[in-house]
PDB file of C-alpha atoms in Angstrom:
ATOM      1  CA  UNK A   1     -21.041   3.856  21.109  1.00  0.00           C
ATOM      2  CA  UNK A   2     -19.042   6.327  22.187  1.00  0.00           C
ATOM      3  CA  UNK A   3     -15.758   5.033  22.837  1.00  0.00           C
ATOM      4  CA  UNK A   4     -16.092   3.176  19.211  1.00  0.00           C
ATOM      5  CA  UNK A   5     -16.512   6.674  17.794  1.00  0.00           C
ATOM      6  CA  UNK A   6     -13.370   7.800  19.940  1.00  0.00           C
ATOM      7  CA  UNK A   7     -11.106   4.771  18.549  1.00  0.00           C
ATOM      8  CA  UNK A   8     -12.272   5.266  14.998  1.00  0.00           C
ATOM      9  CA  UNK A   9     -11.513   9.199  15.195  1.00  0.00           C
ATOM     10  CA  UNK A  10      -7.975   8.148  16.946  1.00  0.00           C
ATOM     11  CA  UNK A  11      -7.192   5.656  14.234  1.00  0.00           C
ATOM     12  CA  UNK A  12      -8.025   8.057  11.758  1.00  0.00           C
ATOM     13  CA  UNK A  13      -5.760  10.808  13.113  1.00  0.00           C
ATOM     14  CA  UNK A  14      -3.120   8.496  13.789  1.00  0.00           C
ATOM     15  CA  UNK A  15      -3.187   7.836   9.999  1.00  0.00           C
ATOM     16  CA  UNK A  16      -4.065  11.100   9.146  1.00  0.00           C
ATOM     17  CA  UNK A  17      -0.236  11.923  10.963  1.00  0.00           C
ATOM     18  CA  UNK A  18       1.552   9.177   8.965  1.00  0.00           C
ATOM     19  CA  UNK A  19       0.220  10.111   6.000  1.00  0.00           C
ATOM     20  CA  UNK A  20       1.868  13.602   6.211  1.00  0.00           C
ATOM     21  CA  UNK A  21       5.064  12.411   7.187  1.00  0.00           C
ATOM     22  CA  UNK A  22       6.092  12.400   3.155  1.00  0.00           C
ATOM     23  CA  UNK A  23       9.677  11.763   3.479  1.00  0.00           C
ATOM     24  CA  UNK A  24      11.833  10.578   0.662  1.00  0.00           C
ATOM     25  CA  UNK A  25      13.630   7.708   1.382  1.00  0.00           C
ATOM     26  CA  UNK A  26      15.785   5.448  -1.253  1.00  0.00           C
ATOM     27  CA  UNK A  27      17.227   2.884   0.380  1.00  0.00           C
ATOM     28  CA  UNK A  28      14.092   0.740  -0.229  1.00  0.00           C
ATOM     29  CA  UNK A  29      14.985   0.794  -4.483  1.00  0.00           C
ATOM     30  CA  UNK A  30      17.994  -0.582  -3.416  1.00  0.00           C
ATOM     31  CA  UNK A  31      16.495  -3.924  -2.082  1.00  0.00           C
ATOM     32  CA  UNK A  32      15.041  -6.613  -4.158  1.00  0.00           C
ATOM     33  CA  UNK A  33      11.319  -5.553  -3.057  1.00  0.00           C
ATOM     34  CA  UNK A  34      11.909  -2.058  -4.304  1.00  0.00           C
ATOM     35  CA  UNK A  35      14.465  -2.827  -7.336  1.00  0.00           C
ATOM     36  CA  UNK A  36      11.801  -5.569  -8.442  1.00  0.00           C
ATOM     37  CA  UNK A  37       8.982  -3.607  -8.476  1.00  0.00           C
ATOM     38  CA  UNK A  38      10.703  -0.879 -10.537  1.00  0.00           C
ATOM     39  CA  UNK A  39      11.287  -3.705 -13.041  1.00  0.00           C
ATOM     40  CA  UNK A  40       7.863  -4.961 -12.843  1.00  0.00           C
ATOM     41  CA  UNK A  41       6.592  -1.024 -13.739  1.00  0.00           C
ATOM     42  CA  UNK A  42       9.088  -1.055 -16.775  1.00  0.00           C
ATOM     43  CA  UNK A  43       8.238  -4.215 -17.992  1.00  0.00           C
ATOM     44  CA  UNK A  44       3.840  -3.444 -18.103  1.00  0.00           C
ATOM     45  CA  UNK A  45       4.666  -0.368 -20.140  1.00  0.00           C
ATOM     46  CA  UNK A  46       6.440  -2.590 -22.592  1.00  0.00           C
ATOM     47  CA  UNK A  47       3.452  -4.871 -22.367  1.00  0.00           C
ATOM     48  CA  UNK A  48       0.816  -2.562 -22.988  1.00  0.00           C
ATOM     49  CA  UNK A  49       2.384  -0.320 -25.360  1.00  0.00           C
ATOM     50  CA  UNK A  50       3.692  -3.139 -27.645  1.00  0.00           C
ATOM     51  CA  UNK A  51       0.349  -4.801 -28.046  1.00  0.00           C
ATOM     52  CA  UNK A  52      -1.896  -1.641 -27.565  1.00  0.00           C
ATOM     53  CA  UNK A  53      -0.040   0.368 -30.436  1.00  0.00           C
ATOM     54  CA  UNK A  54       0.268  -1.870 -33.141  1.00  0.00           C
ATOM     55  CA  UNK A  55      -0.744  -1.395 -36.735  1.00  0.00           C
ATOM     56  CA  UNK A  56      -1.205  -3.514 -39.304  1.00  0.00           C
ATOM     57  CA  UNK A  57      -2.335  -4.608 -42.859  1.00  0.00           C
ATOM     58  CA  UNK A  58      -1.910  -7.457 -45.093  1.00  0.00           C
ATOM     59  CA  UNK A  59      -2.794  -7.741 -49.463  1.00  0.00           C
ATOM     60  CA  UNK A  60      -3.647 -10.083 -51.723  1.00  0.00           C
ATOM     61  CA  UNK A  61      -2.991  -9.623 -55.465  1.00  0.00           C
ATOM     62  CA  UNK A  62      -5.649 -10.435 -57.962  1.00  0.00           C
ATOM     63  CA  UNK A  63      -6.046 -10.249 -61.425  1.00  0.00           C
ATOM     64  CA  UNK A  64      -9.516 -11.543 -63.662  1.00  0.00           C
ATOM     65  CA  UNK A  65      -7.669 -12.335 -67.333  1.00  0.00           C
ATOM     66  CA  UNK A  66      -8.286 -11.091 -70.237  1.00  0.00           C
ATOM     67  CA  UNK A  67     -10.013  -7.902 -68.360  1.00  0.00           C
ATOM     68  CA  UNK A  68      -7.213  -7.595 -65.938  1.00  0.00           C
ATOM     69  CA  UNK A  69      -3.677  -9.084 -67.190  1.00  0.00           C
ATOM     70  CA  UNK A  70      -1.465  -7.101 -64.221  1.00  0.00           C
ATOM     71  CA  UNK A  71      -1.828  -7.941 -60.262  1.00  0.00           C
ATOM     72  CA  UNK A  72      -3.824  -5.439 -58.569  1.00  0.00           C
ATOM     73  CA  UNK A  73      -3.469  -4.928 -55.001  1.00  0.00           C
ATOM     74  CA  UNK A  74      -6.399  -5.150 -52.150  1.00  0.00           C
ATOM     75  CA  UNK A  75      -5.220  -4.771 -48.901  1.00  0.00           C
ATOM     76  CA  UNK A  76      -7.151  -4.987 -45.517  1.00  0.00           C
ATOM     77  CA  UNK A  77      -5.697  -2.814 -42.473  1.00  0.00           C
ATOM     78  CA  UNK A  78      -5.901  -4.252 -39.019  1.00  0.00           C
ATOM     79  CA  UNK A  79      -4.523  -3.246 -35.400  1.00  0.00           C
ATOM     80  CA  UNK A  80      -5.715  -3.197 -31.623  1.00  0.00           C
ATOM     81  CA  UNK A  81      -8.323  -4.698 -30.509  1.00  0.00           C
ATOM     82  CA  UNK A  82      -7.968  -6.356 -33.605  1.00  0.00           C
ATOM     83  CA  UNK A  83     -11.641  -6.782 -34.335  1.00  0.00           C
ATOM     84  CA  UNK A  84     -10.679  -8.366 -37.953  1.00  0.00           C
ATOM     85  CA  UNK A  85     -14.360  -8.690 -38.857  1.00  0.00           C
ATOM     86  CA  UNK A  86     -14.168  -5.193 -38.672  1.00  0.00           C
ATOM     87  CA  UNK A  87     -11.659  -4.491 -41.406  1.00  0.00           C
ATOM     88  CA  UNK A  88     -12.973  -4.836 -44.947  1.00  0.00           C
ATOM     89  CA  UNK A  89     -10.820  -4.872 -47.822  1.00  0.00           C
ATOM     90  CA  UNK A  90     -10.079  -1.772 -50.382  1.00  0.00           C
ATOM     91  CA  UNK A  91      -9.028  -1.460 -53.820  1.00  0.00           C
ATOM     92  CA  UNK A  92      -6.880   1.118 -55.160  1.00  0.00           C
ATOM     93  CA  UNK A  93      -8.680   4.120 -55.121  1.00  0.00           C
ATOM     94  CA  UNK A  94     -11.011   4.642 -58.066  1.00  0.00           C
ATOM     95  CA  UNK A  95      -9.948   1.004 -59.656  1.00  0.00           C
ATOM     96  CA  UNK A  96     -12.536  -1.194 -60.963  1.00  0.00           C
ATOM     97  CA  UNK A  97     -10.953  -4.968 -59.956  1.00  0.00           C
ATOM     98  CA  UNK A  98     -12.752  -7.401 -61.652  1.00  0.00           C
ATOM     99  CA  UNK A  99     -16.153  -6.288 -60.934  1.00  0.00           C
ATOM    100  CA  UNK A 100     -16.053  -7.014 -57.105  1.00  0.00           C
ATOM    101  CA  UNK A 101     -17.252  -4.448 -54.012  1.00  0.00           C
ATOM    102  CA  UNK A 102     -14.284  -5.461 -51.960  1.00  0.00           C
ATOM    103  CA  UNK A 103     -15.445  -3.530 -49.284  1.00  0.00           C
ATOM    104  CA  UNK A 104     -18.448  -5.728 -48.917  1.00  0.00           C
ATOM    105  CA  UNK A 105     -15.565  -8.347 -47.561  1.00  0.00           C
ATOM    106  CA  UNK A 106     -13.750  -8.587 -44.070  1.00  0.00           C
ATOM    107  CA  UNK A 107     -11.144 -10.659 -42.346  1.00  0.00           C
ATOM    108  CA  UNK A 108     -12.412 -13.582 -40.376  1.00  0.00           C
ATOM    109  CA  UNK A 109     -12.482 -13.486 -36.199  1.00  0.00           C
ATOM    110  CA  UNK A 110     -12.981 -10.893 -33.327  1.00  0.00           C
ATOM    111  CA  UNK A 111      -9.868 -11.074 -30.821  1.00  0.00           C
ATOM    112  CA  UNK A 112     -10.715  -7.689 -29.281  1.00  0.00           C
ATOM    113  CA  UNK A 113     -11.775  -9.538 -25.709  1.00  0.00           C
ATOM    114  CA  UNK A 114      -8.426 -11.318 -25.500  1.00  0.00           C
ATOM    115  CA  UNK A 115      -6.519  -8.067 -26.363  1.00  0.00           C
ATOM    116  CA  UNK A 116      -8.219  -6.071 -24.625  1.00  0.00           C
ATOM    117  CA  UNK A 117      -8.073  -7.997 -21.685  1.00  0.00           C
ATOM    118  CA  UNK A 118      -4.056  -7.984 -21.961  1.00  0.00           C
ATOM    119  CA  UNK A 119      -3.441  -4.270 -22.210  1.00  0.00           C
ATOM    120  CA  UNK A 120      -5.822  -3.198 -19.000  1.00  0.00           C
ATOM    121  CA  UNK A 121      -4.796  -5.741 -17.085  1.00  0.00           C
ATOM    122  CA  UNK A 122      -1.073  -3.919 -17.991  1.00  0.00           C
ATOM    123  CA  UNK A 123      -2.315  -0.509 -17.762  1.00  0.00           C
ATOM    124  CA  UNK A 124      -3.964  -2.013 -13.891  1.00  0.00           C
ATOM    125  CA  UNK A 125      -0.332  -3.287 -13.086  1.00  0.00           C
ATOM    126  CA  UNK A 126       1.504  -0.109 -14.172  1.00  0.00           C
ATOM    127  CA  UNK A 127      -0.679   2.273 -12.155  1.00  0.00           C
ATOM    128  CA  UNK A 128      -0.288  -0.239  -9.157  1.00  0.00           C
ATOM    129  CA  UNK A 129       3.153  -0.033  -9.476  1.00  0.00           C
ATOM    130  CA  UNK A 130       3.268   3.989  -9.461  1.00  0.00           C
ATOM    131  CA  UNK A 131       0.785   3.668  -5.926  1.00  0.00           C
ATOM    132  CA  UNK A 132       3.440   0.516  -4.512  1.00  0.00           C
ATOM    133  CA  UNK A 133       7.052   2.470  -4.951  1.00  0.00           C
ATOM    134  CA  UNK A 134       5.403   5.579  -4.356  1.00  0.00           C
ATOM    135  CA  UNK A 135       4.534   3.495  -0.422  1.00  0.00           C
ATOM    136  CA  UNK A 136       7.928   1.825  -0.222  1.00  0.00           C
ATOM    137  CA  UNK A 137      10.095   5.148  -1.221  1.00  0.00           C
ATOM    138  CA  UNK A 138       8.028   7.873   0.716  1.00  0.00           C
ATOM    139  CA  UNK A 139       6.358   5.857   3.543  1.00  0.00           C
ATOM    140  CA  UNK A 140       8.659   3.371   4.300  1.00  0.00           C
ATOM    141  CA  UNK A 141       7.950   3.561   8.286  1.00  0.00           C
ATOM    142  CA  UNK A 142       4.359   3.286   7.511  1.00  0.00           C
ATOM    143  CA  UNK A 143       4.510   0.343   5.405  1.00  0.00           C
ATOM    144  CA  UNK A 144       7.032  -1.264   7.856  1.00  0.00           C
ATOM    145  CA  UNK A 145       4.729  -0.321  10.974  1.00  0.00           C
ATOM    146  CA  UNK A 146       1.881  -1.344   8.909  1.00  0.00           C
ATOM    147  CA  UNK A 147       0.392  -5.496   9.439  1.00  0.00           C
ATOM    148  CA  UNK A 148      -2.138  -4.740   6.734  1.00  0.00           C
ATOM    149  CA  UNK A 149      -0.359  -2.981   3.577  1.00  0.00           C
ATOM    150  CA  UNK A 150       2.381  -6.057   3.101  1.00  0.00           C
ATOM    151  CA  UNK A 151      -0.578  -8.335   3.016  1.00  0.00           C
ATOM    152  CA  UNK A 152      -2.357  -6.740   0.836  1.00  0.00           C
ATOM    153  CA  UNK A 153       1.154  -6.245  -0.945  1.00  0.00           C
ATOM    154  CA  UNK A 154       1.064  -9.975  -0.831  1.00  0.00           C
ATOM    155  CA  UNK A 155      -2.307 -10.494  -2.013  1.00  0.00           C
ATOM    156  CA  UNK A 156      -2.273  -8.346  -4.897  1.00  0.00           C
ATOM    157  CA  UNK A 157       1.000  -9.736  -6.058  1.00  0.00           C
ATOM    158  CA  UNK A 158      -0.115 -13.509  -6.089  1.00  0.00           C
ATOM    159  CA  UNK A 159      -3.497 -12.362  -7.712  1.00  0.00           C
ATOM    160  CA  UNK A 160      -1.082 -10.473  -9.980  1.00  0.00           C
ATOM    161  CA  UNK A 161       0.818 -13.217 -11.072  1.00  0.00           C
ATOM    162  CA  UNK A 162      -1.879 -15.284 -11.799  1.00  0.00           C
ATOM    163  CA  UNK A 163      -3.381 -12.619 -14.035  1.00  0.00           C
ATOM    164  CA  UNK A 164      -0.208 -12.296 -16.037  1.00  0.00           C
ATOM    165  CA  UNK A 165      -0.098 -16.630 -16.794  1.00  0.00           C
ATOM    166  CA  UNK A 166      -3.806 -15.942 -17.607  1.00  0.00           C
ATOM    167  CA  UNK A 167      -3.526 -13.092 -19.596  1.00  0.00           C
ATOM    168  CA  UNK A 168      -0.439 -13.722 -21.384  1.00  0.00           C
ATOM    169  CA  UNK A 169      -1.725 -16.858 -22.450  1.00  0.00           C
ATOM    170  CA  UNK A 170      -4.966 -15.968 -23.896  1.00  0.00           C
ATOM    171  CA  UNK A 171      -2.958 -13.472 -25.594  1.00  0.00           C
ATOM    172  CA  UNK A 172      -0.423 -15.623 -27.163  1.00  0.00           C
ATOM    173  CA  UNK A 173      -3.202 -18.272 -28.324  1.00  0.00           C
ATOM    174  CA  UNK A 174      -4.838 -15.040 -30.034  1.00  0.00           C
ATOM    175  CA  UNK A 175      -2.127 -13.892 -31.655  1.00  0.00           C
ATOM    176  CA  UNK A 176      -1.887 -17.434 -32.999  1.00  0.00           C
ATOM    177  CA  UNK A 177      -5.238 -17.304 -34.196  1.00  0.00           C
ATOM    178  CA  UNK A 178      -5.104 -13.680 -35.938  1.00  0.00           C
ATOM    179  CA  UNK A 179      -1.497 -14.657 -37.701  1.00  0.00           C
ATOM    180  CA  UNK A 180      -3.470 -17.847 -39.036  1.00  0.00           C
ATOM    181  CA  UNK A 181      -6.539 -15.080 -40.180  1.00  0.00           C
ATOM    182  CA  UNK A 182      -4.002 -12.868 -41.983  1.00  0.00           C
ATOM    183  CA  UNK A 183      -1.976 -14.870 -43.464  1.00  0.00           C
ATOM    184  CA  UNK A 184      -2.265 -17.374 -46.479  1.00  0.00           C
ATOM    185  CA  UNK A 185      -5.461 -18.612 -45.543  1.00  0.00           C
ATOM    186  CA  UNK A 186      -7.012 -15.628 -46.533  1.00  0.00           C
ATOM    187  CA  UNK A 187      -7.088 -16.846 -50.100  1.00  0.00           C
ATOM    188  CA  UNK A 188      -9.152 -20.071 -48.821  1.00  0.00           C
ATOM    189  CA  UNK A 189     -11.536 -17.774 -47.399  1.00  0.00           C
ATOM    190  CA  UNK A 190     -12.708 -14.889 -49.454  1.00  0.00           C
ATOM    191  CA  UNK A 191     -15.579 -15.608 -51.884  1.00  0.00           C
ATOM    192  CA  UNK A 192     -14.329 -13.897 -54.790  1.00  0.00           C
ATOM    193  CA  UNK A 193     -11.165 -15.867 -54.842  1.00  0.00           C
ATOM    194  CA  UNK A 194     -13.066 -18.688 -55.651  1.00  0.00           C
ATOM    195  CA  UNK A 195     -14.146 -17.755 -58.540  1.00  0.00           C
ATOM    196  CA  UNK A 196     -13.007 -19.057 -61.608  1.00  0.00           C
ATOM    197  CA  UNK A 197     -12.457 -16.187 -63.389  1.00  0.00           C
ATOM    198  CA  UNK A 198     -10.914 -14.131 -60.243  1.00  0.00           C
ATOM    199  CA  UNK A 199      -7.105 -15.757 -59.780  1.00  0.00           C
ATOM    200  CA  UNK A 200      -5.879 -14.352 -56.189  1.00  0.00           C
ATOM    201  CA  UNK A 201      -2.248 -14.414 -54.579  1.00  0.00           C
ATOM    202  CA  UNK A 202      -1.061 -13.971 -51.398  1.00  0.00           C
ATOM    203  CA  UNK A 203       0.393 -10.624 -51.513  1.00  0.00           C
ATOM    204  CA  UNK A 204       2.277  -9.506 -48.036  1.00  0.00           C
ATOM    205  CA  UNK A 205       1.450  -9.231 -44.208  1.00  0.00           C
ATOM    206  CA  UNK A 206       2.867  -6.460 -41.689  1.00  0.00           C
ATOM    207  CA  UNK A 207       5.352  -8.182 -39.224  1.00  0.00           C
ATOM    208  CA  UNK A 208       4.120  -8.646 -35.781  1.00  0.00           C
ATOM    209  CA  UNK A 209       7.416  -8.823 -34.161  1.00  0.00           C
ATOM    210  CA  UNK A 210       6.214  -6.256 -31.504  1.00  0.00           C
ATOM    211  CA  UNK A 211       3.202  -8.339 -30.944  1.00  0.00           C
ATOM    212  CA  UNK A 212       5.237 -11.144 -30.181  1.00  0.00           C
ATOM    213  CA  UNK A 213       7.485  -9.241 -27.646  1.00  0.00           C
ATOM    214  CA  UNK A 214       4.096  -8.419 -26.118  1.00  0.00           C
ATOM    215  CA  UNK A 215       4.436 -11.734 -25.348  1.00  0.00           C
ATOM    216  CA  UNK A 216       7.676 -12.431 -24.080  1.00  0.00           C
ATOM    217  CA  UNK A 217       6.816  -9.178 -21.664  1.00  0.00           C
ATOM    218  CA  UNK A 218       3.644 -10.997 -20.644  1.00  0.00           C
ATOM    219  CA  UNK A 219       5.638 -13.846 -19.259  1.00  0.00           C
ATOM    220  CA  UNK A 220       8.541 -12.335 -17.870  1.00  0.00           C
ATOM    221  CA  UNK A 221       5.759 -10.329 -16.241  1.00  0.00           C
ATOM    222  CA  UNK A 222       4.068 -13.223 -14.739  1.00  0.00           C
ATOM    223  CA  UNK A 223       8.065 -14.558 -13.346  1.00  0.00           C
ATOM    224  CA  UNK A 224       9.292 -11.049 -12.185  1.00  0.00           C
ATOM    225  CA  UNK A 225       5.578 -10.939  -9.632  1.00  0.00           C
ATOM    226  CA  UNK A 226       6.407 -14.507  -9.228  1.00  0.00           C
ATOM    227  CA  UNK A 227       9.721 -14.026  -7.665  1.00  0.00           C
ATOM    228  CA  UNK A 228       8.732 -11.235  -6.056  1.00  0.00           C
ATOM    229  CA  UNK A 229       6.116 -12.783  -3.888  1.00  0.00           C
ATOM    230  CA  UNK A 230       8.197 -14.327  -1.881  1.00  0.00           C
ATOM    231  CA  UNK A 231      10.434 -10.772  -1.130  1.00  0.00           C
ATOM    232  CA  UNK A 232       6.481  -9.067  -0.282  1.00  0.00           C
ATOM    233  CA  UNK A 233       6.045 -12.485   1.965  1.00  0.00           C
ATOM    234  CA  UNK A 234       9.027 -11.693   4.080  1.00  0.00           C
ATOM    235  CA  UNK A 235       6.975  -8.279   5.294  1.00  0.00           C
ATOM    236  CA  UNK A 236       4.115 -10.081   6.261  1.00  0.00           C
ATOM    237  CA  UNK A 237       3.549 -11.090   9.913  1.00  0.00           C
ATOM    238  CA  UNK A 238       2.996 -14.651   8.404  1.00  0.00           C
ATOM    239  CA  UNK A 239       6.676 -14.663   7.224  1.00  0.00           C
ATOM    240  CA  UNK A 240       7.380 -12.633  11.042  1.00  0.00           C
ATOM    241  CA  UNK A 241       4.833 -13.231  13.182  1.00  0.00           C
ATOM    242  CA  UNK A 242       7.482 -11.811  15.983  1.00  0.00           C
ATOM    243  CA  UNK A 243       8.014  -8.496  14.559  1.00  0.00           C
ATOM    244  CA  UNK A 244       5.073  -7.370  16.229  1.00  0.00           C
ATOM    245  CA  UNK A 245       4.320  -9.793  19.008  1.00  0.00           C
ATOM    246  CA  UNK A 246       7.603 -10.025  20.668  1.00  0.00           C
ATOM    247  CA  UNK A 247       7.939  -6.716  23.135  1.00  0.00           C
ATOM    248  CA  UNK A 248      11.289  -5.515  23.265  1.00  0.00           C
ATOM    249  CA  UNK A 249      11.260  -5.475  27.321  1.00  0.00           C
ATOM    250  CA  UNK A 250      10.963  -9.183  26.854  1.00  0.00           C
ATOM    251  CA  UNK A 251      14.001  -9.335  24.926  1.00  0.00           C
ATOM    252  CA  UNK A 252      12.765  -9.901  21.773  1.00  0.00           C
ATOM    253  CA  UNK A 253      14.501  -9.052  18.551  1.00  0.00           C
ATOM    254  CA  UNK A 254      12.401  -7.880  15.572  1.00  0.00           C
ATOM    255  CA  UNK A 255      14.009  -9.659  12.762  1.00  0.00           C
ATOM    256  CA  UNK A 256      15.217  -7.537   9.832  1.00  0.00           C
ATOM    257  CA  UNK A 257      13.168  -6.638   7.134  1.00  0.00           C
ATOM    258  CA  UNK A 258      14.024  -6.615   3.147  1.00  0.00           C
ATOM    259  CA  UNK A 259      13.289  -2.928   2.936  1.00  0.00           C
TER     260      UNK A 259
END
């Protein structure tokens, strides 16, 4: 028992004594396991902040002749998580349109799970990023010394990358789904418009172009941790298994590393 207690306590000071050995070092940015992961930091900010800060709304026009002769406009505002059975439509304020509590009325779906799902996974990726260059620039002999960290480097980056195809995807098929919900179909769907007396138009929807750059940065995501896998791999012992098995006095030569 006690020489367990005597290894863990050496272990722990031996880490203890790496960890505050903080020592700036940029060559590592300069490779493509560094330079990539920089991208990959950029790139979940764009993916989180394009889909996570968007704001919306789209109107109808209606008019109920003879009462009403002139288009009156209802709109219905939407954004992240976009829970559209949420948002209920208003009138102008203080307008009477032909005798209907618009607010009683709400877009059609809930694609809050799918959303939501996209911009923590991001949020996940961009603190992970922060924790991974902050290894590689100021503990580059630890994570080079280390068997463990480029595995789990490894690890988390294939898990990573199948997250993004997952994510991304669910994502885009939403943002199919909520285009189809705001869009002209609306008029097909809301009970007043059926009504003989109640004519509606399609009035105007916001543009989601940043939602659909969400998208492109969901996929170019998923191929920037997809390429870099195999740059992670190379500091593995699977990629090296001589790097640390192969003493020096026997004449063997570590390979080189890509940081």
């Amino acid at each position: 028992m006690a020489p367990n207690i005597y290894l863990v306590r050496q272990r722990i000071s031996r880490l203890g004594q790496r960890m505050s050995g903080f020592q700036i070092n940029l060559n590592p940015l300069k490779e493509p396991l560094g330079f990539i992961k920089v991208l990959e930091w950029i790139a979940s900010i764009f993916a989180f902040a394009t889909c996570g800060g968007f704001k919306g709304q789209t109107e109808i026009q209606v008019n109920c002749p003879p009462a009403i002769t002139e288009n009156k406009t209802v709109t219905a505002t939407f954004g992240y998580p976009f829970r559209l059975n949420e948002a209920s439509f208003q009138p102008p304020p203080g307008v009477n349109i032909c005798d209907v509590n618009w607010k009683d009325y709400v877009l059609i779906g809930d694609y809050s799970s799918s959303a939501q799902f996209y911009v923590t996974f991001a949020v996940f990726v961009f603190l992970y990023c922060i924790a991974a260059l902050l290894l590689y620039v100021g503990y580059t002999s630890l994570y080079l010394d280390s068997r463990k960290l480029p595995m789990i480097d490894f690890v988390v980056t294939l898990v990573a990358t199948f997250l993004w195809l997952v994510s991304t995807s669910a994502w885009a098929k939403a943002l199919t789904d909520i285009k189809i919900a705001t869009g002209h179909n609306i008029i097909d769907e809301l009970p007043p418009c059926k009504k003989k007396a109640v004519l509606c138009y399609f009035g105007s929807v916001t543009s989601m172009g940043s939602l659909n750059v969400s998208v492109i940065f969901g996929f170019l995501n998923m191929i920037l941790w997809g390429g870099n896998a195999w740059f992670v791999y190379k500091e593995t012992s699977l990629h090296s298994p001589s790097n640390t098995s192969a003493p020096h006095s026997q004449g063997g030569i570590p390979p080189p590393t890509g940081i």
